[in-house]
Coordinates of C-alpha atoms and ligand atoms in Angstrom, one line a residue:
M20 CA 21.4 4.6 5.2
A21 CA 20.5 6.0 1.3
R22 CA 17.6 4.1 -0.4
P23 CA 18.7 2.2 -3.9
K24 CA 18.7 3.8 -7.4
I25 CA 16.3 2.3 -9.8
A26 CA 16.8 3.3 -13.4
L27 CA 14.2 2.8 -15.2
I28 CA 15.1 3.3 -19.7
G29 CA 12.3 3.6 -21.4
A30 CA 9.5 5.9 -19.4
G31 CA 6.4 3.6 -22.0
Q32 CA 4.0 1.9 -21.1
I33 CA 5.9 -0.9 -19.0
G34 CA 8.1 2.0 -18.2
G35 CA 5.9 4.0 -16.2
T36 CA 4.3 0.5 -14.8
L37 CA 7.9 -0.3 -13.6
A38 CA 8.1 3.3 -11.9
H39 CA 4.8 3.4 -10.4
L40 CA 5.5 -0.8 -8.0
A41 CA 9.0 0.1 -7.7
A42 CA 7.6 4.1 -5.3
L43 CA 4.1 1.8 -4.1
K44 CA 7.3 -1.0 -3.2
E45 CA 9.3 2.0 -1.5
L46 CA 12.0 -0.1 -3.6
G47 CA 14.3 3.0 -4.2
D48 CA 14.7 6.4 -5.6
V49 CA 13.7 6.3 -9.3
V50 CA 15.1 7.6 -12.8
M51 CA 13.6 7.3 -16.1
F52 CA 15.8 8.0 -19.0
D53 CA 14.3 8.4 -22.5
I54 CA 14.6 9.5 -25.4
A55 CA 10.8 11.2 -25.9
E56 CA 11.2 15.0 -24.4
G57 CA 8.7 15.5 -21.4
V58 CA 7.1 11.4 -21.1
P59 CA 9.7 10.8 -18.1
Q60 CA 9.7 13.5 -16.5
G61 CA 6.0 13.4 -16.7
K62 CA 5.5 9.9 -16.0
A63 CA 7.9 10.8 -13.0
L64 CA 5.8 13.6 -11.2
D65 CA 2.4 11.8 -12.1
I66 CA 3.7 9.3 -9.9
A67 CA 5.6 11.5 -7.3
E68 CA 2.4 13.5 -6.7
S69 CA 0.3 10.0 -6.5
G70 CA 2.7 9.7 -3.0
P71 CA 0.5 11.4 -0.5
A72 CA -2.8 9.3 -0.9
G73 CA 0.0 5.9 -1.8
K74 CA 2.1 6.1 1.3
F75 CA 5.2 6.1 -0.2
D76 CA 8.4 7.6 0.0
A77 CA 10.2 8.1 -3.3
T78 CA 11.5 10.9 -5.0
L79 CA 10.8 10.0 -9.1
T80 CA 12.6 12.4 -12.0
G81 CA 12.6 12.0 -14.8
T82 CA 15.6 12.9 -17.9
Q83 CA 17.4 12.5 -21.6
D84 CA 20.4 12.5 -20.3
Y85 CA 22.0 9.4 -19.5
A86 CA 24.5 11.0 -16.8
D87 CA 21.7 11.7 -14.3
I88 CA 21.7 7.3 -13.5
A89 CA 24.8 7.6 -12.0
G90 CA 24.8 4.9 -9.0
A91 CA 22.3 2.9 -10.4
D92 CA 21.8 -0.4 -8.2
V93 CA 19.5 -1.5 -10.6
C94 CA 18.9 -0.4 -14.0
I95 CA 15.5 -2.0 -15.6
V96 CA 15.8 -1.7 -19.6
T97 CA 11.8 -1.8 -21.9
A98 CA 14.1 1.1 -24.7
G99 CA 12.7 0.3 -27.6
V100 CA 9.7 0.1 -30.1
A101 CA 6.5 -2.8 -29.1
R102 CA 4.4 -5.1 -30.7
K103 CA 1.7 -4.7 -32.4
P104 CA -1.0 -6.6 -33.9
G105 CA 0.9 -8.8 -36.7
M106 CA 4.4 -8.0 -35.7
S107 CA 6.6 -10.9 -34.2
R108 CA 8.9 -10.1 -31.3
D109 CA 11.6 -11.4 -34.1
D110 CA 9.8 -8.4 -36.2
L111 CA 11.6 -5.8 -33.8
L112 CA 15.3 -7.1 -33.6
G113 CA 17.0 -4.6 -36.3
I114 CA 15.3 -1.7 -34.3
N115 CA 15.7 -2.4 -31.0
L116 CA 19.2 -4.2 -31.5
K117 CA 20.4 -0.2 -32.1
V118 CA 18.6 1.0 -29.4
M119 CA 20.8 -1.7 -26.8
K120 CA 24.1 -0.2 -28.1
S121 CA 22.8 3.7 -27.2
V122 CA 21.1 2.0 -24.0
G123 CA 24.2 -0.6 -23.2
E124 CA 27.1 1.9 -23.4
G125 CA 25.0 4.2 -21.7
I126 CA 24.9 2.2 -18.3
A127 CA 28.4 0.6 -19.4
Q128 CA 29.2 4.4 -19.3
H129 CA 27.3 5.6 -16.3
A130 CA 26.3 2.9 -13.8
P131 CA 28.7 -0.1 -14.3
D132 CA 28.0 -1.8 -11.0
A133 CA 24.1 -2.2 -11.6
F134 CA 22.0 -5.5 -11.6
V135 CA 20.8 -4.5 -15.2
I136 CA 17.5 -6.5 -16.4
C137 CA 16.1 -6.3 -20.0
I138 CA 12.6 -6.4 -21.2
T139 CA 13.0 -5.1 -25.0
N140 CA 11.8 -7.9 -27.6
P141 CA 13.5 -9.9 -28.9
L142 CA 13.7 -10.4 -25.8
D143 CA 16.8 -13.5 -25.6
A144 CA 18.4 -11.8 -28.2
M145 CA 18.7 -8.1 -26.9
V146 CA 19.8 -9.5 -23.3
W147 CA 22.6 -11.0 -25.1
A148 CA 23.6 -7.3 -27.2
L149 CA 23.0 -5.8 -24.5
R150 CA 26.0 -7.1 -22.3
E151 CA 28.1 -7.4 -25.4
F152 CA 27.7 -3.2 -25.8
S153 CA 27.5 -3.3 -21.9
G154 CA 30.3 -5.1 -21.4
L155 CA 29.0 -6.0 -17.5
P156 CA 30.0 -9.1 -15.6
T157 CA 27.3 -11.7 -17.1
E158 CA 25.5 -12.8 -13.7
K159 CA 25.1 -9.1 -13.7
V160 CA 22.8 -8.5 -17.0
C161 CA 19.5 -11.2 -17.0
G162 CA 16.4 -10.5 -19.3
M163 CA 12.9 -10.7 -17.8
A164 CA 10.3 -13.1 -19.5
G165 CA 9.9 -16.9 -17.8
V166 CA 8.6 -14.7 -14.3
L167 CA 5.6 -13.5 -17.1
D168 CA 5.4 -17.1 -19.0
S169 CA 4.9 -19.6 -16.1
A170 CA 3.5 -15.9 -14.2
R171 CA 0.2 -16.0 -17.3
F172 CA 0.7 -20.6 -17.0
R173 CA 0.4 -20.2 -13.7
H174 CA -2.6 -17.6 -13.9
F175 CA -4.3 -20.3 -16.2
L176 CA -4.2 -22.8 -14.2
A177 CA -5.2 -21.8 -11.2
T178 CA -8.2 -20.0 -13.2
E179 CA -8.9 -24.3 -14.4
F180 CA -8.6 -26.1 -11.0
N181 CA -10.5 -22.7 -9.3
V182 CA -7.8 -22.8 -6.4
S183 CA -5.2 -19.5 -5.4
M184 CA -2.3 -18.7 -7.7
K185 CA -0.5 -18.6 -4.6
D186 CA -0.8 -22.9 -4.4
V187 CA 0.5 -22.7 -8.3
T188 CA 4.0 -23.2 -9.0
A189 CA 5.0 -23.7 -12.7
F190 CA 8.2 -24.0 -15.4
V191 CA 8.4 -22.3 -18.6
L192 CA 12.2 -22.5 -20.1
G193 CA 13.4 -21.4 -23.3
G194 CA 13.9 -18.4 -26.0
H195 CA 11.1 -16.4 -24.8
G196 CA 8.6 -16.6 -27.7
D197 CA 6.0 -19.2 -29.7
T198 CA 8.8 -21.9 -28.8
M199 CA 9.0 -21.5 -24.7
V200 CA 8.7 -24.9 -22.9
P201 CA 5.9 -25.1 -20.4
L202 CA 7.3 -27.6 -18.2
V203 CA 3.9 -29.6 -16.9
R204 CA 5.8 -32.5 -15.3
Y205 CA 7.5 -29.1 -12.7
S206 CA 4.4 -27.5 -11.9
T207 CA 2.1 -28.5 -9.2
V208 CA -1.0 -27.4 -7.8
G209 CA -0.1 -28.0 -3.7
G210 CA 2.3 -29.6 -4.7
I211 CA 1.2 -32.0 -7.1
P212 CA 2.5 -32.5 -10.2
L213 CA 0.4 -31.2 -13.0
P214 CA 0.4 -35.0 -15.1
D215 CA -0.9 -36.6 -11.3
L216 CA -4.0 -34.3 -11.5
V217 CA -5.3 -35.4 -15.0
K218 CA -5.1 -39.4 -12.9
M219 CA -7.1 -37.4 -10.7
G220 CA -9.3 -36.4 -12.5
W221 CA -9.1 -33.0 -11.9
T222 CA -8.1 -31.8 -15.7
T223 CA -8.0 -32.9 -18.6
Q224 CA -5.1 -33.7 -20.9
D225 CA -6.5 -32.1 -23.1
K226 CA -7.5 -29.2 -20.4
L227 CA -4.1 -29.3 -20.0
D228 CA -2.9 -29.2 -23.4
A229 CA -4.7 -26.0 -24.2
I230 CA -3.1 -23.8 -21.5
V231 CA 0.1 -25.1 -22.5
Q232 CA -1.1 -23.2 -25.8
R233 CA -2.7 -20.5 -24.4
T234 CA 0.4 -19.8 -22.9
R235 CA 3.2 -20.1 -25.6
D236 CA 0.3 -17.1 -27.4
G237 CA -0.3 -15.3 -23.5
G238 CA 1.6 -12.6 -25.5
A239 CA 0.3 -12.3 -28.8
E240 CA -3.4 -12.5 -27.1
I241 CA -3.5 -9.1 -24.7
V242 CA -1.6 -7.3 -28.9
G243 CA -4.6 -8.7 -30.4
L244 CA -6.5 -7.3 -27.3
L245 CA -4.7 -3.9 -27.1
K246 CA -4.5 -3.7 -30.5
T247 CA -1.5 -0.2 -30.2
G248 CA 1.2 -1.7 -28.4
S249 CA 1.4 -4.7 -26.1
A250 CA 0.9 -6.1 -22.4
F251 CA 2.6 -4.3 -19.6
Y252 CA 0.9 -4.6 -16.6
A253 CA 2.0 -7.9 -15.6
P254 CA 5.9 -7.6 -17.4
A255 CA 6.7 -4.9 -15.3
T256 CA 5.4 -6.6 -12.1
S257 CA 7.4 -9.6 -13.2
A258 CA 11.0 -7.3 -13.5
I259 CA 9.6 -6.1 -10.0
E260 CA 10.1 -9.0 -8.5
M261 CA 13.6 -10.1 -9.6
A262 CA 14.6 -6.5 -9.1
E263 CA 13.3 -6.8 -5.4
S264 CA 14.8 -10.0 -5.4
Y265 CA 17.6 -8.5 -5.6
L266 CA 18.2 -5.5 -4.4
K267 CA 17.2 -7.9 -0.5
D268 CA 19.0 -10.5 -1.5
Q269 CA 16.2 -12.9 -1.1
K270 CA 17.5 -15.7 -3.3
R271 CA 14.6 -16.3 -5.0
V272 CA 14.3 -18.9 -7.6
L273 CA 13.2 -17.2 -10.4
P274 CA 13.2 -18.2 -14.0
C275 CA 15.2 -15.8 -16.4
A276 CA 16.9 -15.8 -19.2
A277 CA 20.6 -16.2 -18.1
Y278 CA 23.8 -15.9 -19.2
V279 CA 24.5 -20.4 -19.3
D280 CA 28.2 -22.0 -19.6
G281 CA 28.3 -25.1 -18.9
A282 CA 24.5 -26.3 -17.7
Y283 CA 22.4 -27.5 -20.6
G284 CA 25.2 -27.8 -22.8
L285 CA 25.1 -24.7 -23.4
D286 CA 28.5 -22.7 -22.8
G287 CA 28.2 -19.5 -23.1
F288 CA 24.1 -18.2 -24.9
Y289 CA 21.1 -16.6 -22.9
V290 CA 18.4 -18.6 -22.5
G291 CA 15.2 -19.1 -20.9
V292 CA 16.6 -21.7 -17.5
P293 CA 15.5 -21.1 -14.0
T294 CA 17.9 -18.8 -11.9
V295 CA 18.6 -18.0 -8.2
I296 CA 18.4 -14.3 -8.3
G297 CA 20.1 -12.2 -5.5
A298 CA 22.6 -9.5 -4.1
G299 CA 25.5 -10.9 -6.7
G300 CA 23.1 -10.7 -9.6
V301 CA 22.2 -14.3 -11.4
E302 CA 24.0 -16.6 -8.0
R303 CA 22.6 -19.9 -9.2
V304 CA 21.2 -21.1 -12.8
V305 CA 19.7 -24.1 -12.0
E306 CA 20.1 -27.3 -13.7
I307 CA 16.9 -29.2 -14.1
S308 CA 16.7 -33.1 -15.7
M309 CA 14.4 -32.9 -18.4
N310 CA 13.0 -36.1 -20.4
K311 CA 13.7 -36.5 -24.6
E312 CA 10.7 -34.7 -25.3
E313 CA 11.1 -31.9 -23.3
Q314 CA 14.6 -31.6 -24.4
A315 CA 13.6 -32.1 -27.7
M316 CA 11.3 -28.7 -27.7
F317 CA 13.8 -27.0 -25.1
D318 CA 16.8 -28.2 -27.9
S319 CA 14.5 -26.3 -30.6
S320 CA 14.0 -22.9 -28.8
V321 CA 17.6 -22.6 -28.2
K322 CA 17.9 -22.6 -31.9
A323 CA 15.5 -20.3 -33.3
V324 CA 17.5 -18.2 -29.9
K325 CA 20.9 -19.0 -32.1
G326 CA 19.6 -17.7 -35.5
L327 CA 18.7 -14.0 -33.5
V328 CA 22.1 -13.8 -31.9
D329 CA 23.4 -14.6 -35.1
A330 CA 21.2 -12.4 -36.9
C331 CA 22.3 -9.3 -34.1
K332 CA 25.4 -10.5 -35.2
A333 CA 25.4 -9.5 -39.1
I334 CA 23.6 -6.9 -38.6
D335 CA 26.1 -5.5 -36.3
G336 CA 29.9 -5.9 -36.9
S337 CA 31.0 -5.2 -33.8
L338 CA 29.1 -7.8 -32.4
S339 CA 31.6 -11.2 -33.1
Ligands
A3D4 P1 6.7 1.4 -25.1 O1 5.3 1.9 -24.3 O2 6.4 2.0 -27.1 O3 8.4 1.7 -25.1 C1 9.0 1.7 -25.1 C2 9.6 3.5 -24.6 O4 11.1 3.3 -25.4 C3 9.2 4.3 -25.6 O5 9.2 5.6 -24.4 C4 9.9 5.5 -26.5 O6 10.2 6.8 -26.6 C5 11.6 5.0 -25.7 N1 12.9 4.3 -26.8 C6 12.7 4.1 -28.0 N2 14.0 4.7 -28.1 C7 14.8 4.6 -26.6 C8 16.7 4.8 -27.1 N3 16.9 4.7 -28.1 N4 16.5 6.0 -25.5 C9 15.9 5.0 -24.8 N5 14.4 5.6 -24.7 C10 14.3 5.0 -25.9 O7 7.3 -0.1 -24.5 P2 6.7 -1.1 -24.3 O8 7.1 -0.1 -22.6 O9 5.1 -1.4 -24.5 O10 8.1 -2.1 -24.0 C11 8.7 -1.9 -24.6 C12 9.9 -3.3 -25.1 O11 9.0 -4.3 -23.9 C13 9.3 -3.5 -26.4 O12 10.3 -4.2 -26.9 C14 7.9 -5.3 -26.2 O13 7.9 -5.8 -27.0 C15 9.1 -5.4 -24.7 N6 8.1 -6.4 -23.5 C16 8.6 -7.5 -23.6 C17 7.7 -8.1 -22.5 C18 8.5 -10.3 -22.4 O14 8.3 -10.4 -21.7 C19 10.5 -9.7 -22.8 C20 6.9 -8.3 -22.3 C21 6.4 -6.9 -23.0 C22 7.1 -6.6 -23.8

């Protein structure tokens, strides 16, 4: 049986890391597309040459021609520009919207059966626009943000509790931005919800609040340190987890920016929610119950995303 084909649209910091991880995990053959001539070719060759020492079999190629992504099973989109210090994710909207148009059209023409994972920021608006421009089924287009935001939350919690990250589960909902909603009630250490751990005296409410805020600011913390770009190792690893769940029909329960129609009182809208990802793409949106405070935070996050979608519509009249 032929290996799956993974197309990476954008061969920058995240694109290069995605290619390396996909190869190391032998998820399939990798095609890297980027408008920067030589960059995808150079990265593909460099990673391919690591194959003997890295002990993997995968073909890696780079291209400036969308025809080379033909028949891709998965497309992961990072094309566009990333944040620099002082910029918000929303500052990227105008530039990256144009990029989503060309990417969406390229995927529609050459890889219409692919499962598409968007990473380009501002995430929730860009995944919506990419779906509109590509015309692909909504369950086959989603955005990576929740896995990353939850991973950051889990990392900070595991460090605070001095336990394995494997035993910490966490939920982060809503848009990928300052309004994201880390759901403390649904986050656990060894199955024990965080509020119970505060009652048990394992941590304090103040420390927990600080962790929640650090999670919200997780992207900006890395931008502030790197100064020349944004995070790429953790974002790439998160998207690979989603791609693997699709390719291997693992049916993992993962938070992602999914098209929500009916659940959460939304009618046809992309926002971060828990989902099941399997061979059918986003096979299910899991609707959890929220208390008043959580619902208010979720609503304000949805409102922020709606504002960005409206801004996209104002810029490009073809989006309705
Ligand atoms: P970067 O290293 O700049 O790579 C972007 C690549 O896109 C560059 O190689 C460009 O040449 C290429 N590119 C630009 N325009 C096009 C085009 N029209 N077609 C094809 N390729 C093009 O950025 P990065 O890899 O660090 O980040 C990529 C995106 O991911 C940015 O928008 C970031 O803001 C975003 N990001 C999202 C998250 C989430 O959690 C959602 C996290 C981190 C970064």
